[in-house]
mmCIF file of C-alpha atoms in Angstrom:
data_model
loop_
_atom_site.group_PDB
_atom_site.id
_atom_site.type_symbol
_atom_site.label_atom_id
_atom_site.label_comp_id
_atom_site.label_asym_id
_atom_site.label_seq_id
_atom_site.Cartn_x
_atom_site.Cartn_y
_atom_site.Cartn_z
ATOM 1 C CA ILE A 55 -22.189 16.876 -13.916
ATOM 2 C CA SER A 56 -19.611 18.864 -15.663
ATOM 3 C CA MET A 57 -15.766 19.411 -14.752
ATOM 4 C CA GLN A 58 -15.522 22.556 -12.641
ATOM 5 C CA ASN A 59 -12.794 24.482 -14.797
ATOM 6 C CA ARG A 60 -10.924 26.381 -12.105
ATOM 7 C CA LEU A 61 -7.646 25.351 -10.908
ATOM 8 C CA CYS A 62 -7.929 24.019 -7.171
ATOM 9 C CA ASN A 63 -4.862 25.281 -5.060
ATOM 10 C CA ILE A 64 -3.168 22.481 -3.336
ATOM 11 C CA GLU A 65 -0.334 22.873 -0.801
ATOM 12 C CA ILE A 66 2.722 20.043 -0.203
ATOM 13 C CA ASN A 67 4.948 20.681 2.573
ATOM 14 C CA TRP A 68 7.707 18.256 2.019
ATOM 15 C CA GLY A 69 9.733 17.242 4.735
ATOM 16 C CA ASN A 70 13.743 17.009 5.464
ATOM 17 C CA PRO A 71 15.397 13.674 3.709
ATOM 18 C CA ILE A 72 15.530 11.113 5.958
ATOM 19 C CA LEU A 73 17.283 7.527 5.827
ATOM 20 C CA VAL A 74 14.592 4.917 4.491
ATOM 21 C CA ASN A 75 15.576 3.081 7.490
ATOM 22 C CA ASN A 76 14.957 5.487 9.958
ATOM 23 C CA ARG A 77 11.654 6.821 8.480
ATOM 24 C CA PHE A 78 10.074 6.124 11.497
ATOM 25 C CA ASN A 79 11.657 9.459 12.971
ATOM 26 C CA SER A 80 9.849 11.716 10.384
ATOM 27 C CA ILE A 81 7.120 13.997 11.999
ATOM 28 C CA ASN A 82 4.995 12.489 8.642
ATOM 29 C CA PHE A 83 5.302 9.053 9.203
ATOM 30 C CA GLU A 84 1.938 8.538 10.586
ATOM 31 C CA GLU A 85 0.266 10.336 7.954
ATOM 32 C CA GLU A 86 -2.616 9.055 6.175
ATOM 33 C CA ILE A 87 -2.664 10.583 2.755
ATOM 34 C CA GLY A 88 0.530 12.164 0.916
ATOM 35 C CA LEU A 89 3.172 12.065 -1.694
ATOM 36 C CA TYR A 90 6.985 10.639 -1.138
ATOM 37 C CA LEU A 91 10.259 10.899 -2.951
ATOM 38 C CA ILE A 92 13.080 8.669 -2.792
ATOM 39 C CA SER A 93 16.638 9.764 -3.292
ATOM 40 C CA THR A 94 20.228 8.463 -2.964
ATOM 41 C CA GLN A 95 23.238 10.107 -1.971
ATOM 42 C CA TYR A 96 26.545 9.709 -2.445
ATOM 43 C CA ILE A 97 30.067 11.284 -2.665
ATOM 44 C CA ARG A 98 31.383 12.360 -6.071
ATOM 45 C CA ASN A 99 34.282 14.091 -6.434
ATOM 46 C CA GLY A 100 34.533 14.851 -2.465
ATOM 47 C CA SER A 101 30.926 16.434 -2.482
ATOM 48 C CA CYS A 102 27.610 15.021 -1.881
ATOM 49 C CA CYS A 103 25.185 14.758 -4.568
ATOM 50 C CA GLU A 104 21.532 13.610 -4.266
ATOM 51 C CA ARG A 105 19.826 11.825 -7.398
ATOM 52 C CA PHE A 106 16.012 11.548 -7.143
ATOM 53 C CA ILE A 107 14.794 7.877 -7.999
ATOM 54 C CA TYR A 108 11.277 7.331 -7.057
ATOM 55 C CA VAL A 109 8.098 9.402 -6.956
ATOM 56 C CA GLY A 110 5.249 7.893 -4.924
ATOM 57 C CA GLU A 111 1.643 8.525 -3.310
ATOM 58 C CA THR A 112 -0.441 6.575 -0.655
ATOM 59 C CA TYR A 113 -3.730 6.704 1.246
ATOM 60 C CA ASN A 114 -3.114 4.038 3.344
ATOM 61 C CA THR A 115 -0.153 5.735 5.363
ATOM 62 C CA PHE A 116 3.478 6.257 4.424
ATOM 63 C CA ASP A 117 4.436 3.400 6.539
ATOM 64 C CA LYS A 118 2.319 0.538 5.194
ATOM 65 C CA ARG A 119 3.482 2.037 1.523
ATOM 66 C CA ILE A 120 7.285 1.896 2.346
ATOM 67 C CA PHE A 121 6.901 -1.685 3.801
ATOM 68 C CA GLN A 122 5.076 -2.836 0.811
ATOM 69 C CA HIS A 123 8.131 -1.413 -1.367
ATOM 70 C CA ILE A 124 10.787 -2.933 0.790
ATOM 71 C CA THR A 125 9.088 -6.227 1.401
ATOM 72 C CA LYS A 126 8.404 -6.588 -2.685
ATOM 73 C CA SER A 127 11.924 -5.333 -3.544
ATOM 74 C CA SER A 128 10.893 -2.338 -5.763
ATOM 75 C CA GLU A 129 12.822 -1.252 -8.493
ATOM 76 C CA TRP A 130 14.197 1.558 -6.040
ATOM 77 C CA SER A 131 15.165 -0.470 -3.178
ATOM 78 C CA SER A 132 18.725 -1.692 -4.718
ATOM 79 C CA ALA A 133 19.583 1.647 -6.016
ATOM 80 C CA TYR A 134 23.327 2.566 -5.350
ATOM 81 C CA GLY A 135 23.961 4.755 -2.440
ATOM 82 C CA LYS A 136 22.398 5.557 0.972
ATOM 83 C CA LEU A 137 18.304 5.679 0.331
ATOM 84 C CA TYR A 138 16.631 8.543 1.736
ATOM 85 C CA ILE A 139 12.773 9.104 1.785
ATOM 86 C CA ARG A 140 11.119 12.720 2.278
ATOM 87 C CA PHE A 141 7.551 12.763 2.563
ATOM 88 C CA GLY A 142 5.202 15.395 0.834
ATOM 89 C CA LYS A 143 1.971 16.195 3.372
ATOM 90 C CA ILE A 144 -0.752 17.642 1.803
ATOM 91 C CA ASN A 145 -1.862 20.599 3.965
ATOM 92 C CA ARG A 146 -5.663 20.241 3.101
ATOM 93 C CA ILE A 147 -7.744 18.462 0.449
ATOM 94 C CA PRO A 148 -9.982 21.269 -1.513
ATOM 95 C CA SER A 149 -13.507 20.466 -1.644
ATOM 96 C CA CYS A 150 -12.963 19.610 -5.509
ATOM 97 C CA VAL A 151 -11.851 16.355 -4.959
ATOM 98 C CA ASP A 152 -14.363 13.760 -4.826
ATOM 99 C CA ASP A 153 -11.836 10.485 -5.753
ATOM 100 C CA ILE A 154 -8.822 10.492 -3.635
ATOM 101 C CA LYS A 155 -7.298 8.002 -5.810
ATOM 102 C CA HIS A 156 -7.578 9.691 -8.761
ATOM 103 C CA PHE A 157 -6.516 12.872 -6.927
ATOM 104 C CA LEU A 158 -2.865 11.300 -5.553
ATOM 105 C CA LEU A 159 -2.227 9.835 -9.159
ATOM 106 C CA THR A 160 -2.796 13.240 -10.662
ATOM 107 C CA ILE A 161 -0.348 14.633 -8.280
ATOM 108 C CA GLU A 162 2.354 12.112 -8.933
ATOM 109 C CA SER A 163 2.116 11.863 -12.139
ATOM 110 C CA THR A 164 2.557 15.952 -12.340
ATOM 111 C CA ILE A 165 5.723 15.774 -10.014
ATOM 112 C CA ILE A 166 7.055 12.833 -12.823
ATOM 113 C CA GLN A 167 6.308 14.516 -15.703
ATOM 114 C CA SER A 168 8.010 17.731 -14.190
ATOM 115 C CA ILE A 169 11.219 15.920 -13.128
ATOM 116 C CA LYS A 170 11.881 13.284 -15.738
ATOM 117 C CA TYR A 171 14.149 14.670 -17.585
ATOM 118 C CA HIS A 172 16.166 16.553 -15.014
ATOM 119 C CA PRO A 173 19.410 15.777 -14.659
ATOM 120 C CA ASP A 174 19.226 14.792 -11.339
ATOM 121 C CA ALA A 175 16.472 12.560 -11.696
ATOM 122 C CA ARG A 176 17.312 8.801 -12.795
ATOM 123 C CA LEU A 177 13.390 7.626 -11.809
ATOM 124 C CA THR A 178 12.602 3.906 -11.551
ATOM 125 C CA ASN A 179 8.752 4.635 -11.850
ATOM 126 C CA LYS A 180 6.805 2.342 -14.424
ATOM 127 C CA ARG A 181 3.622 3.585 -14.212
ATOM 128 C CA GLN A 182 3.043 7.615 -15.731
ATOM 129 C CA MET A 183 6.231 7.826 -17.247
ATOM 130 C CA ASN A 184 5.225 7.416 -20.820
ATOM 131 C CA SER A 185 1.310 7.674 -19.957
ATOM 132 C CA TRP A 186 -0.905 9.172 -17.684
ATOM 133 C CA THR A 187 -4.204 10.972 -17.132
ATOM 134 C CA ILE A 188 -4.739 14.177 -15.342
ATOM 135 C CA TYR A 189 -8.111 14.057 -13.547
ATOM 136 C CA TYR A 190 -8.209 17.381 -11.589
ATOM 137 C CA ASP A 191 -7.135 20.919 -12.822
ATOM 138 C CA LEU A 192 -4.716 21.740 -9.895
ATOM 139 C CA LEU A 193 -2.085 24.278 -9.212
ATOM 140 C CA ILE A 194 0.381 22.685 -6.675
ATOM 141 C CA HIS A 195 2.471 24.858 -4.637
ATOM 142 C CA ASN A 196 5.237 22.637 -3.184
ATOM 143 C CA THR A 197 7.188 24.218 0.199
ATOM 144 C CA GLY A 198 9.593 22.620 2.329
ATOM 145 C CA LYS A 199 12.621 20.490 0.940
ATOM 146 C CA HIS A 200 11.511 19.872 -2.313
ATOM 147 C CA GLY A 201 14.523 18.908 -3.820
ATOM 148 C CA ILE A 202 14.366 19.678 -7.797
ATOM 149 C CA ILE A 203 10.602 19.550 -7.850
ATOM 150 C CA PRO A 204 9.637 23.468 -8.990
ATOM 151 C CA SER A 205 8.165 25.208 -6.284
ATOM 152 C CA GLU A 206 4.525 25.882 -8.576
ATOM 153 C CA LEU A 207 3.395 23.117 -11.172
ATOM 154 C CA ASN A 208 0.095 23.457 -12.743
ATOM 155 C CA THR A 209 -1.559 20.014 -14.096
ATOM 156 C CA ARG A 210 -2.947 22.005 -17.186
ATOM 157 C CA ASP A 211 0.655 22.050 -18.304
ATOM 158 C CA TYR A 212 0.807 18.343 -18.350
ATOM 159 C CA TYR A 213 -2.041 17.184 -20.190
ATOM 160 C CA GLU A 214 -1.538 14.606 -23.149
#
């Protein structure tokens, strides 16, 4: 079967950043599949700043995934400042997707590549920083509170 050479459109709706410890208050908390963005907020020269430190994906509920991070003390769990998380809910998995893990990895890699040099990013991700694979041709529309993530991303811009 040849790879279909058309872009699949997806929309990710990002929720408000909430304290990691209050994450069970999020409406997306029970979602099975999606992306998440960890940031810290701190005060600098009297104003509130946000630094983006981790991009993640899960297909096993956000809660189980975040709990894994906290119990394994992930790179970001010791970051300075208050830890915030925002969940990105994928509105509809397109029919072009036959492997959910590769689909999520493609989105995660694309987001990491799109923000890794941003002045407000200090990503602690180890995977997909220097080497990644784009498994799907996606046009990603980010809506809601997506922070420094661009509103529109095309995975074709991030082929290695």
